[in-house]
Short mmCIF file of C-alpha atoms in Angstrom, two decimals:
data_model
loop_
_atom_site.label_atom_id
_atom_site.label_comp_id
_atom_site.label_asym_id
_atom_site.label_seq_id
_atom_site.Cartn_x
_atom_site.Cartn_y
_atom_site.Cartn_z
CA UNK A 262 -30.39 -26.12 33.07
CA UNK A 263 -33.51 -24.73 35.12
CA UNK A 264 -36.63 -26.30 34.63
CA UNK A 265 -37.89 -22.81 33.24
CA UNK A 266 -35.28 -23.36 30.45
CA UNK A 267 -36.27 -26.83 29.77
CA UNK A 268 -40.06 -26.04 29.56
CA UNK A 269 -39.48 -22.82 27.46
CA UNK A 270 -37.18 -25.14 24.95
CA UNK A 271 -40.07 -27.85 24.98
CA UNK A 272 -42.62 -25.55 24.33
CA UNK A 273 -40.65 -23.91 21.47
CA UNK A 274 -41.11 -27.10 19.53
CA UNK A 275 -44.68 -28.03 20.22
CA UNK A 276 -46.17 -25.95 17.63
CA UNK A 277 -44.64 -27.76 14.88
CA UNK A 278 -46.05 -30.89 16.51
CA UNK A 279 -49.63 -29.34 16.33
CA UNK A 280 -49.42 -28.51 12.69
CA UNK A 281 -47.80 -31.82 11.83
CA UNK A 282 -50.38 -33.97 13.80
CA UNK A 283 -53.03 -32.29 12.40
CA UNK A 284 -51.72 -32.73 8.88
CA UNK A 285 -50.78 -36.07 9.75
CA UNK A 286 -54.35 -37.24 10.80
CA UNK A 287 -56.42 -35.28 8.47
CA UNK A 288 -54.64 -34.06 5.36
CA UNK A 289 -55.35 -37.34 3.56
CA UNK A 290 -59.08 -37.21 4.41
CA UNK A 291 -59.29 -33.60 3.41
CA UNK A 292 -57.72 -33.85 0.04
CA UNK A 293 -59.65 -36.92 -0.80
CA UNK A 294 -63.22 -35.88 0.70
CA UNK A 295 -63.19 -32.16 0.97
CA UNK A 296 -61.23 -31.24 -1.82
CA UNK A 297 -62.28 -33.94 -4.34
CA UNK A 298 -58.74 -34.86 -5.26
CA UNK A 299 -58.29 -38.43 -6.70
CA UNK A 300 -56.25 -40.75 -4.71
CA UNK A 301 -53.37 -40.83 -7.18
CA UNK A 302 -52.95 -36.72 -6.97
CA UNK A 303 -53.48 -37.03 -3.15
CA UNK A 304 -50.38 -39.52 -3.35
CA UNK A 305 -48.15 -36.82 -5.44
CA UNK A 306 -49.06 -34.06 -3.15
CA UNK A 307 -48.18 -36.15 0.06
CA UNK A 308 -45.15 -37.93 -1.42
CA UNK A 309 -43.66 -34.53 -3.08
CA UNK A 310 -44.32 -32.42 -0.08
CA UNK A 311 -42.61 -34.99 2.20
CA UNK A 312 -39.50 -35.09 -0.24
CA UNK A 313 -39.30 -31.33 -0.73
CA UNK A 314 -39.17 -31.05 3.22
CA UNK A 315 -36.15 -33.86 3.12
CA UNK A 316 -34.43 -32.23 0.18
CA UNK A 317 -34.62 -28.72 2.34
CA UNK A 318 -32.81 -30.69 5.26
CA UNK A 319 -29.23 -30.99 3.86
CA UNK A 320 -29.53 -27.49 2.31
CA UNK A 321 -30.56 -26.00 5.92
CA UNK A 322 -27.88 -28.10 7.35
CA UNK A 323 -25.42 -26.76 4.98
CA UNK A 324 -26.41 -22.98 5.36
CA UNK A 325 -26.88 -23.18 9.31
CA UNK A 326 -23.42 -25.10 9.52
CA UNK A 327 -21.92 -21.51 7.75
CA UNK A 328 -23.95 -19.18 9.84
CA UNK A 329 -21.90 -16.92 11.94
CA UNK A 330 -22.50 -16.58 15.86
CA UNK A 331 -25.00 -13.67 16.63
CA UNK A 332 -25.74 -11.77 19.70
CA UNK A 333 -29.07 -14.18 20.25
CA UNK A 334 -26.84 -17.15 18.93
CA UNK A 335 -26.45 -19.30 15.64
CA UNK A 336 -29.60 -21.12 15.53
CA UNK A 337 -32.08 -18.92 16.97
CA UNK A 338 -32.20 -16.31 14.11
CA UNK A 339 -33.28 -19.18 11.57
CA UNK A 340 -36.07 -20.23 13.72
CA UNK A 341 -37.50 -16.69 14.32
CA UNK A 342 -37.09 -15.72 10.57
CA UNK A 343 -39.00 -18.70 9.20
CA UNK A 344 -41.84 -18.90 11.44
CA UNK A 345 -44.13 -16.27 10.06
CA UNK A 346 -44.00 -17.67 6.57
CA UNK A 347 -44.71 -21.19 8.00
CA UNK A 348 -48.05 -19.74 9.74
CA UNK A 349 -48.94 -18.35 6.14
CA UNK A 350 -48.22 -21.26 4.36
CA UNK A 351 -49.95 -23.75 6.76
CA UNK A 352 -53.30 -21.58 6.53
CA UNK A 353 -53.24 -21.75 2.63
CA UNK A 354 -52.47 -25.39 2.63
CA UNK A 355 -56.25 -25.91 4.17
CA UNK A 356 -57.82 -23.16 2.14
CA UNK A 357 -60.55 -24.52 -0.53
CA UNK A 358 -59.60 -22.33 -3.49
CA UNK A 359 -62.62 -21.27 -5.68
CA UNK A 360 -61.10 -22.83 -8.64
CA UNK A 361 -61.25 -26.66 -9.36
CA UNK A 362 -58.83 -27.70 -12.21
CA UNK A 363 -55.86 -26.11 -10.44
CA UNK A 364 -56.36 -27.38 -6.99
CA UNK A 365 -53.72 -30.21 -7.24
CA UNK A 366 -51.17 -27.67 -7.99
CA UNK A 367 -52.39 -25.36 -5.24
CA UNK A 368 -52.17 -27.94 -2.47
CA UNK A 369 -48.64 -29.28 -3.85
CA UNK A 370 -47.36 -25.71 -3.62
CA UNK A 371 -48.41 -24.92 -0.14
CA UNK A 372 -47.65 -28.15 1.16
CA UNK A 373 -44.40 -28.23 -0.24
CA UNK A 374 -43.77 -24.67 1.23
CA UNK A 375 -45.02 -25.86 4.74
CA UNK A 376 -42.82 -29.03 4.56
CA UNK A 377 -39.38 -26.62 3.66
CA UNK A 378 -40.11 -24.04 6.16
CA UNK A 379 -40.55 -26.48 8.86
CA UNK A 380 -37.54 -28.04 8.11
CA UNK A 381 -35.85 -24.78 8.35
CA UNK A 382 -37.30 -24.66 11.86
CA UNK A 383 -36.83 -28.19 12.91
CA UNK A 384 -32.78 -28.62 12.20
CA UNK A 385 -31.82 -25.53 14.37
CA UNK A 386 -34.46 -26.38 16.99
CA UNK A 387 -33.36 -30.06 17.16
CA UNK A 388 -29.56 -29.37 16.80
CA UNK A 389 -30.19 -26.73 19.91
CA UNK A 390 -30.17 -30.12 22.23
CA UNK A 391 -26.22 -29.89 22.04
CA UNK A 392 -26.02 -26.33 22.98
CA UNK A 393 -27.97 -26.34 25.99
CA UNK A 394 -25.62 -28.02 28.36
CA UNK A 395 -22.74 -30.21 28.19
CA UNK A 396 -23.93 -32.79 30.66
CA UNK A 397 -25.29 -36.05 29.05
CA UNK A 398 -28.32 -36.26 31.77
CA UNK A 399 -29.13 -32.82 31.34
CA UNK A 400 -29.58 -33.28 27.73
CA UNK A 401 -31.76 -36.23 28.37
CA UNK A 402 -33.76 -34.38 30.40
CA UNK A 403 -34.20 -31.65 28.04
CA UNK A 404 -35.15 -33.82 25.54
CA UNK A 405 -37.72 -35.92 27.93
CA UNK A 406 -39.16 -32.27 28.31
CA UNK A 407 -39.18 -31.64 24.64
CA UNK A 408 -40.67 -35.02 24.03
CA UNK A 409 -43.54 -34.73 26.27
CA UNK A 410 -44.20 -31.06 25.01
CA UNK A 411 -44.13 -32.49 21.47
CA UNK A 412 -46.54 -35.14 22.39
CA UNK A 413 -48.84 -32.73 23.82
CA UNK A 414 -48.68 -30.68 20.98
CA UNK A 415 -49.28 -33.55 18.72
CA UNK A 416 -52.54 -34.31 20.93
CA UNK A 417 -53.46 -30.61 21.13
CA UNK A 418 -53.12 -30.61 17.25
CA UNK A 419 -55.26 -33.85 16.65
CA UNK A 420 -57.75 -32.77 19.33
CA UNK A 421 -58.36 -28.96 18.04
CA UNK A 422 -58.29 -30.34 14.49
CA UNK A 423 -60.59 -33.39 15.28
CA UNK A 424 -63.14 -31.52 17.38
CA UNK A 425 -63.32 -28.49 15.02
CA UNK A 426 -63.46 -30.67 11.81
CA UNK A 427 -65.69 -33.75 12.99
CA UNK A 428 -68.92 -32.12 11.55
CA UNK A 429 -67.37 -32.25 8.21
CA UNK A 430 -67.25 -36.12 8.54
CA UNK A 431 -70.61 -36.93 10.30
CA UNK A 432 -72.50 -40.08 9.57
CA UNK A 433 -75.77 -38.64 9.02
CA UNK A 434 -75.06 -37.91 5.16
CA UNK A 435 -74.95 -41.79 4.53
CA UNK A 436 -78.08 -43.97 4.78
CA UNK A 437 -78.88 -47.76 4.32
CA UNK A 438 -80.74 -48.79 1.44
CA UNK A 439 -82.44 -52.12 2.78
CA UNK A 440 -83.69 -53.09 -0.65
CA UNK A 441 -80.08 -53.95 -1.86
CA UNK A 442 -78.80 -57.10 -0.65
CA UNK A 443 -75.12 -56.68 -1.44
CA UNK A 444 -72.10 -55.68 0.46
CA UNK A 445 -72.15 -52.24 -1.14
CA UNK A 446 -75.50 -51.53 0.21
CA UNK A 447 -74.59 -47.93 1.58
CA UNK A 448 -75.39 -45.34 -1.01
CA UNK A 449 -75.10 -41.32 -1.51
CA UNK A 450 -78.32 -39.96 -0.88
CA UNK A 451 -79.33 -36.47 -2.30
CA UNK A 452 -78.51 -34.65 0.83
CA UNK A 453 -74.98 -35.45 0.92
CA UNK A 454 -73.38 -31.88 0.64
CA UNK A 455 -71.23 -30.56 -2.06
CA UNK A 456 -67.80 -30.10 -0.12
CA UNK A 457 -65.82 -28.65 -3.05
CA UNK A 458 -67.70 -25.78 -2.64
CA UNK A 459 -65.31 -23.02 -1.03
CA UNK A 460 -68.06 -21.75 1.25
CA UNK A 461 -69.32 -24.84 2.26
CA UNK A 462 -69.41 -25.68 6.08
CA UNK A 463 -66.65 -28.21 5.76
CA UNK A 464 -64.26 -25.76 4.00
CA UNK A 465 -65.06 -23.26 6.54
CA UNK A 466 -64.20 -25.46 9.57
CA UNK A 467 -60.96 -26.80 7.90
CA UNK A 468 -59.94 -22.97 7.94
CA UNK A 469 -61.01 -22.20 11.29
CA UNK A 470 -58.86 -24.96 12.31
CA UNK A 471 -55.90 -23.79 10.45
CA UNK A 472 -56.29 -20.06 11.75
CA UNK A 473 -56.18 -21.45 15.53
CA UNK A 474 -52.95 -23.55 14.93
CA UNK A 475 -51.30 -20.73 13.25
CA UNK A 476 -51.68 -18.89 16.22
CA UNK A 477 -50.08 -21.36 18.46
CA UNK A 478 -46.95 -21.11 16.19
CA UNK A 479 -46.59 -17.51 17.26
CA UNK A 480 -47.05 -18.13 20.60
CA UNK A 481 -44.60 -21.06 20.77
CA UNK A 482 -41.60 -19.07 19.13
CA UNK A 483 -42.36 -16.04 21.67
CA UNK A 484 -41.60 -18.55 24.42
CA UNK A 485 -38.66 -20.10 22.90
CA UNK A 486 -36.87 -16.99 22.07
CA UNK A 487 -37.51 -15.12 25.66
CA UNK A 488 -36.69 -18.56 27.64
CA UNK A 489 -33.68 -20.09 26.06
CA UNK A 490 -30.18 -18.98 25.86
CA UNK A 491 -28.34 -20.86 23.14
CA UNK A 492 -24.61 -21.55 24.00
CA UNK A 493 -21.49 -21.85 21.75
CA UNK A 494 -19.85 -25.04 21.11
CA UNK A 495 -18.20 -26.12 24.49
CA UNK A 496 -15.72 -28.44 23.74
CA UNK A 497 -14.25 -26.31 20.60
CA UNK A 498 -10.64 -25.22 20.84
CA UNK A 499 -9.59 -21.94 19.33
CA UNK A 500 -7.39 -23.85 16.90
CA UNK A 501 -10.45 -26.03 15.92
CA UNK A 502 -11.81 -25.72 12.33
CA UNK A 503 -15.43 -26.46 11.33
CA UNK A 504 -15.98 -29.50 9.12
CA UNK A 505 -17.10 -28.73 5.61
CA UNK A 506 -20.61 -29.89 5.09
CA UNK A 507 -20.07 -32.14 2.09
CA UNK A 508 -17.18 -33.71 3.98
CA UNK A 509 -18.96 -33.94 7.59
CA UNK A 510 -21.75 -35.51 5.47
CA UNK A 511 -19.72 -38.07 4.04
CA UNK A 512 -17.94 -38.83 7.68
CA UNK A 513 -21.69 -39.10 8.99
CA UNK A 514 -22.84 -41.82 6.25
CA UNK A 515 -19.59 -43.63 7.52
CA UNK A 516 -20.25 -43.72 11.09
CA UNK A 517 -21.44 -47.10 12.06
CA UNK A 518 -23.85 -46.10 15.23
CA UNK A 519 -25.11 -43.34 13.10
CA UNK A 520 -26.21 -45.53 10.09
CA UNK A 521 -27.82 -48.23 12.39
CA UNK A 522 -29.77 -45.72 14.08
CA UNK A 523 -30.91 -44.10 11.19
CA UNK A 524 -31.88 -47.20 9.18
CA UNK A 525 -33.71 -48.74 12.41
CA UNK A 526 -35.77 -45.57 12.97
CA UNK A 527 -36.64 -44.22 9.71
CA UNK A 528 -38.61 -47.69 9.11
CA UNK A 529 -40.08 -47.34 12.60
CA UNK A 530 -41.23 -43.77 12.02
CA UNK A 531 -42.70 -44.75 8.45
CA UNK A 532 -44.81 -47.67 10.33
CA UNK A 533 -46.11 -44.73 12.75
CA UNK A 534 -46.56 -42.42 9.62
CA UNK A 535 -48.80 -44.92 7.93
CA UNK A 536 -50.73 -45.63 11.12
CA UNK A 537 -51.22 -41.67 11.57
CA UNK A 538 -52.23 -40.90 8.24
CA UNK A 539 -54.67 -44.15 7.37
CA UNK A 540 -56.20 -44.10 10.85
CA UNK A 541 -59.12 -41.91 10.09
CA UNK A 542 -59.67 -43.32 6.96
CA UNK A 543 -59.68 -46.84 8.54
CA UNK A 544 -62.50 -45.67 11.42
CA UNK A 545 -64.34 -44.20 8.68
CA UNK A 546 -64.58 -46.90 5.72
CA UNK A 547 -63.30 -50.11 7.31
CA UNK A 548 -64.31 -50.51 11.14
CA UNK A 549 -67.73 -48.75 11.07
CA UNK A 550 -66.18 -46.22 13.68
CA UNK A 551 -66.53 -42.84 11.98
CA UNK A 552 -68.17 -41.44 15.09
CA UNK A 553 -65.51 -42.25 16.98
CA UNK A 554 -62.16 -41.34 15.31
CA UNK A 555 -61.65 -38.18 16.72
CA UNK A 556 -61.96 -39.79 20.35
CA UNK A 557 -59.78 -42.26 19.57
CA UNK A 558 -57.25 -40.22 18.05
CA UNK A 559 -57.17 -38.29 21.66
CA UNK A 560 -57.00 -41.61 23.57
CA UNK A 561 -53.76 -42.48 21.18
CA UNK A 562 -52.22 -39.01 22.16
CA UNK A 563 -53.13 -38.73 25.78
CA UNK A 564 -51.67 -42.28 26.13
CA UNK A 565 -48.52 -40.95 24.51
CA UNK A 566 -48.07 -37.75 26.48
CA UNK A 567 -48.74 -39.46 29.94
CA UNK A 568 -45.98 -42.22 29.09
CA UNK A 569 -43.05 -40.27 28.27
CA UNK A 570 -42.11 -39.90 31.84
CA UNK A 571 -42.40 -43.71 32.14
CA UNK A 572 -40.27 -44.40 28.96
CA UNK A 573 -37.81 -42.15 30.42
CA UNK A 574 -37.36 -43.79 33.77
CA UNK A 575 -37.31 -46.98 31.76
CA UNK A 576 -34.20 -46.11 29.36
CA UNK A 577 -32.33 -44.58 32.54
CA UNK A 578 -32.82 -47.84 34.43
CA UNK A 579 -32.47 -50.50 31.78
CA UNK A 580 -30.94 -48.50 28.99
CA UNK A 581 -32.08 -46.80 25.71
CA UNK A 582 -31.92 -49.98 23.46
CA UNK A 583 -33.55 -52.15 25.78
CA UNK A 584 -36.48 -49.57 26.19
CA UNK A 585 -36.60 -49.32 22.41
CA UNK A 586 -38.32 -52.95 22.06
CA UNK A 587 -41.64 -51.43 23.75
CA UNK A 588 -42.22 -49.91 20.37
CA UNK A 589 -43.20 -53.37 19.16
CA UNK A 590 -46.21 -53.41 21.68
CA UNK A 591 -48.52 -51.81 19.27
CA UNK A 592 -48.25 -54.41 16.19
CA UNK A 593 -50.17 -57.33 17.95
CA UNK A 594 -53.05 -54.97 19.10
CA UNK A 595 -53.11 -53.38 15.77
CA UNK A 596 -53.73 -56.56 14.14
CA UNK A 597 -56.02 -57.54 16.69
CA UNK A 598 -58.17 -54.26 15.74
CA UNK A 599 -57.98 -54.93 12.01
CA UNK A 600 -59.32 -58.67 12.22
CA UNK A 601 -61.96 -57.44 15.19
CA UNK A 602 -63.35 -54.31 14.68
CA UNK A 603 -65.00 -53.35 18.06
CA UNK A 604 -65.48 -50.31 19.70
CA UNK A 605 -63.90 -50.92 23.04
CA UNK A 606 -61.15 -53.09 21.61
CA UNK A 607 -60.34 -49.89 19.57
CA UNK A 608 -59.94 -47.88 22.55
CA UNK A 609 -57.84 -50.35 24.03
CA UNK A 610 -55.87 -50.67 20.79
CA UNK A 611 -55.68 -46.84 20.84
CA UNK A 612 -54.12 -46.52 24.47
CA UNK A 613 -51.25 -49.19 23.59
CA UNK A 614 -50.51 -47.68 20.42
CA UNK A 615 -49.84 -44.46 22.33
CA UNK A 616 -47.63 -46.11 24.55
CA UNK A 617 -45.54 -47.40 21.61
CA UNK A 618 -45.59 -44.03 19.77
CA UNK A 619 -44.08 -42.29 22.67
CA UNK A 620 -41.35 -44.58 22.61
CA UNK A 621 -40.72 -44.09 19.13
CA UNK A 622 -40.90 -40.46 19.56
CA UNK A 623 -38.57 -40.13 22.79
CA UNK A 624 -35.77 -42.53 21.95
CA UNK A 625 -34.20 -41.50 18.53
CA UNK A 626 -33.89 -37.87 19.91
CA UNK A 627 -32.30 -39.11 23.25
CA UNK A 628 -30.07 -41.67 21.35
CA UNK A 629 -28.77 -39.03 18.36
CA UNK A 630 -26.79 -36.88 21.05
CA UNK A 631 -24.91 -40.01 22.10
CA UNK A 632 -24.05 -40.66 18.59
CA UNK A 633 -22.96 -37.17 18.21
CA UNK A 634 -20.61 -37.04 21.34
CA UNK A 635 -19.38 -40.54 19.90
CA UNK A 636 -18.30 -38.77 16.58
CA UNK A 637 -16.85 -35.83 18.46
CA UNK A 638 -14.44 -38.17 20.46
CA UNK A 639 -13.26 -39.80 17.12
CA UNK A 640 -13.06 -36.32 15.40
CA UNK A 641 -11.61 -34.31 18.37
CA UNK A 642 -10.35 -31.15 16.11
CA UNK A 643 -13.65 -30.44 14.12
CA UNK A 644 -16.68 -28.62 15.07
CA UNK A 645 -19.99 -27.73 13.34
CA UNK A 646 -20.87 -31.16 12.80
CA UNK A 647 -24.08 -31.31 14.96
CA UNK A 648 -26.38 -29.61 12.51
CA UNK A 649 -25.15 -32.25 9.74
CA UNK A 650 -26.00 -35.09 11.93
CA UNK A 651 -29.70 -33.66 12.59
CA UNK A 652 -30.34 -32.53 9.12
CA UNK A 653 -29.20 -35.85 7.59
CA UNK A 654 -31.45 -37.83 10.25
CA UNK A 655 -34.44 -35.86 9.19
CA UNK A 656 -33.78 -36.24 5.66
CA UNK A 657 -33.87 -39.71 5.52
CA UNK A 658 -37.01 -40.37 7.97
CA UNK A 659 -38.83 -37.62 5.79
CA UNK A 660 -37.78 -39.66 2.87
CA UNK A 661 -38.71 -42.79 3.90
CA UNK A 662 -41.92 -41.36 5.42
CA UNK A 663 -43.16 -39.74 1.95
CA UNK A 664 -42.34 -42.86 -0.09
CA UNK A 665 -44.70 -44.83 2.53
CA UNK A 666 -47.49 -41.95 2.38
CA UNK A 667 -47.15 -42.00 -1.33
CA UNK A 668 -47.15 -45.78 -1.97
CA UNK A 669 -50.40 -46.03 0.51
CA UNK A 670 -52.22 -43.42 -1.26
CA UNK A 671 -51.38 -44.74 -4.84
CA UNK A 672 -52.69 -48.23 -3.47
CA UNK A 673 -56.12 -46.63 -2.68
CA UNK A 674 -56.12 -45.13 -6.15
CA UNK A 675 -55.13 -48.52 -7.55
CA UNK A 676 -57.83 -50.75 -5.45
CA UNK A 677 -61.12 -48.07 -6.43
CA UNK A 678 -60.88 -45.64 -3.85
CA UNK A 679 -63.99 -43.16 -4.56
CA UNK A 680 -64.13 -39.42 -2.68
CA UNK A 681 -67.10 -38.63 -0.94
CA UNK A 682 -69.21 -41.85 -1.14
CA UNK A 683 -70.38 -43.67 1.75
CA UNK A 684 -69.29 -47.34 1.38
CA UNK A 685 -66.18 -48.09 -0.40
CA UNK A 686 -65.60 -51.20 -2.04
CA UNK A 687 -63.93 -54.51 -0.34
CA UNK A 688 -60.86 -54.07 -2.05
CA UNK A 689 -60.32 -50.47 -0.44
CA UNK A 690 -61.04 -51.90 2.74
CA UNK A 691 -58.81 -54.56 2.71
CA UNK A 692 -56.22 -52.05 1.51
CA UNK A 693 -56.85 -50.14 4.43
CA UNK A 694 -56.68 -53.14 6.91
CA UNK A 695 -53.02 -54.16 5.49
CA UNK A 696 -52.12 -50.45 5.74
CA UNK A 697 -53.24 -50.28 9.11
CA UNK A 698 -52.14 -53.82 10.61
CA UNK A 699 -49.63 -55.70 8.33
CA UNK A 700 -47.32 -53.14 7.09
CA UNK A 701 -46.57 -51.40 10.22
CA UNK A 702 -45.97 -54.60 11.89
CA UNK A 703 -43.35 -55.63 9.41
CA UNK A 704 -41.69 -52.11 9.43
CA UNK A 705 -41.44 -52.04 13.13
CA UNK A 706 -39.99 -55.41 13.30
CA UNK A 707 -37.29 -55.09 10.83
CA UNK A 708 -36.26 -51.82 12.24
CA UNK A 709 -35.87 -53.26 16.05
CA UNK A 710 -33.99 -56.13 14.21
CA UNK A 711 -31.45 -53.49 12.93
CA UNK A 712 -31.37 -51.68 16.19
CA UNK A 713 -29.93 -55.11 17.90
CA UNK A 714 -26.43 -54.02 16.15
CA UNK A 715 -26.70 -50.49 17.50
CA UNK A 716 -23.18 -50.33 19.17
CA UNK A 717 -23.28 -47.96 21.57
CA UNK A 718 -24.27 -49.19 25.32
CA UNK A 719 -24.85 -47.58 28.52
CA UNK A 720 -21.11 -48.33 29.54
CA UNK A 721 -20.06 -46.99 26.19
CA UNK A 722 -21.88 -44.08 26.91
CA UNK A 723 -20.24 -43.49 30.41
CA UNK A 724 -16.71 -43.84 28.64
CA UNK A 725 -17.52 -41.32 26.10
CA UNK A 726 -18.51 -38.81 28.59
CA UNK A 727 -15.48 -39.22 30.88
CA UNK A 728 -13.35 -39.01 27.66
CA UNK A 729 -15.25 -35.75 26.83
CA UNK A 730 -14.93 -34.34 30.01
CA UNK A 731 -11.02 -34.77 29.89
CA UNK A 732 -11.03 -33.22 26.14
CA UNK A 733 -13.00 -30.39 27.52
#
């Protein structure tokens, strides 16, 4: 593979991460404080939206596995077709409609559409890794390029969104009332703007950010289409038959390496999602860092982007299972931030968290092709199983993340979160600390414990490669 091909492949997936990052960091606070939706309804939007994307994964995998080869490939037509609709649904997901009573239905509809359409892009795009090259090192290298660009995309999304919408969450809307000696001495003033007005400054800046990110989508798909050439299954013989989707799904669920990898990283990805979705709320209400949150987000993502090549070297030298335990670095520092909310410590925690997030993004997508190769070796006369693996993996991670986000938003509702006020109750602050510190730490350590039993080692990878070359 040429460097140009790897770069074009990597750039093609970046827009999904740009949009996903903006939604992960800002959608919850947008629903709560701009659209003035209750935490319970916000939890429904987040959970049902994630669930709709998850349900679309096996459906997309089924139809893509049935697709015939065209002049531009089997996977590329799906990515080209869904991109324009993704841009439209993304914009309306951040549009504040003039009516109030139907806003929950509005955001639920467009968030579900956006999640479903990004799935129709992500499944063929991630499966495309298997059709770039037959060489494991080349695929690992392409995955590293992809993860670097996706983390940069995450950085661009959070930075663009953060800088454009920062003025919607500035602190001068809140004043301290010195005459009240209680823990709830911050109160709203009459100058606090009505952000539920569709023409308000807060609503406008969110729509501007959505328009900019929508343009990034169109640029990414053009580069992907012009720079990447999809290859047909290089191991398939003329006599090989495509594995039926339902049968293939049953076989993947029985494949031990796949089950252990998926179980491990669905817990880890849920932990990362909880950190992302609650981080801005934590900085705003629990750590008195509301004027720093956009810079902390950028610190996390810059750290993640620059450390991807470092993790690629680590997994090449020490193996992928060993490198995975670097994900645990973030947990003690996150707990420190919760207990000692200091500005300098917050930036240090953001830097270390970025290192761990980079590992959590790179490793599952680097390990999944090894699982697919292992399955191919055990089922040598079947083909078309790649999209089954990728679609079902994304399905499980989205379902787990949706459950985690739904529970976290419901927890805020239960503890009395009130949208738009300057000072939340002590129960809400405690809930945010638990969602940022304790819960992700537990999920990460359980996920890494499961990964200890993952059976594919560096030696078995080499054996599989030799066996597949012999088959080829």
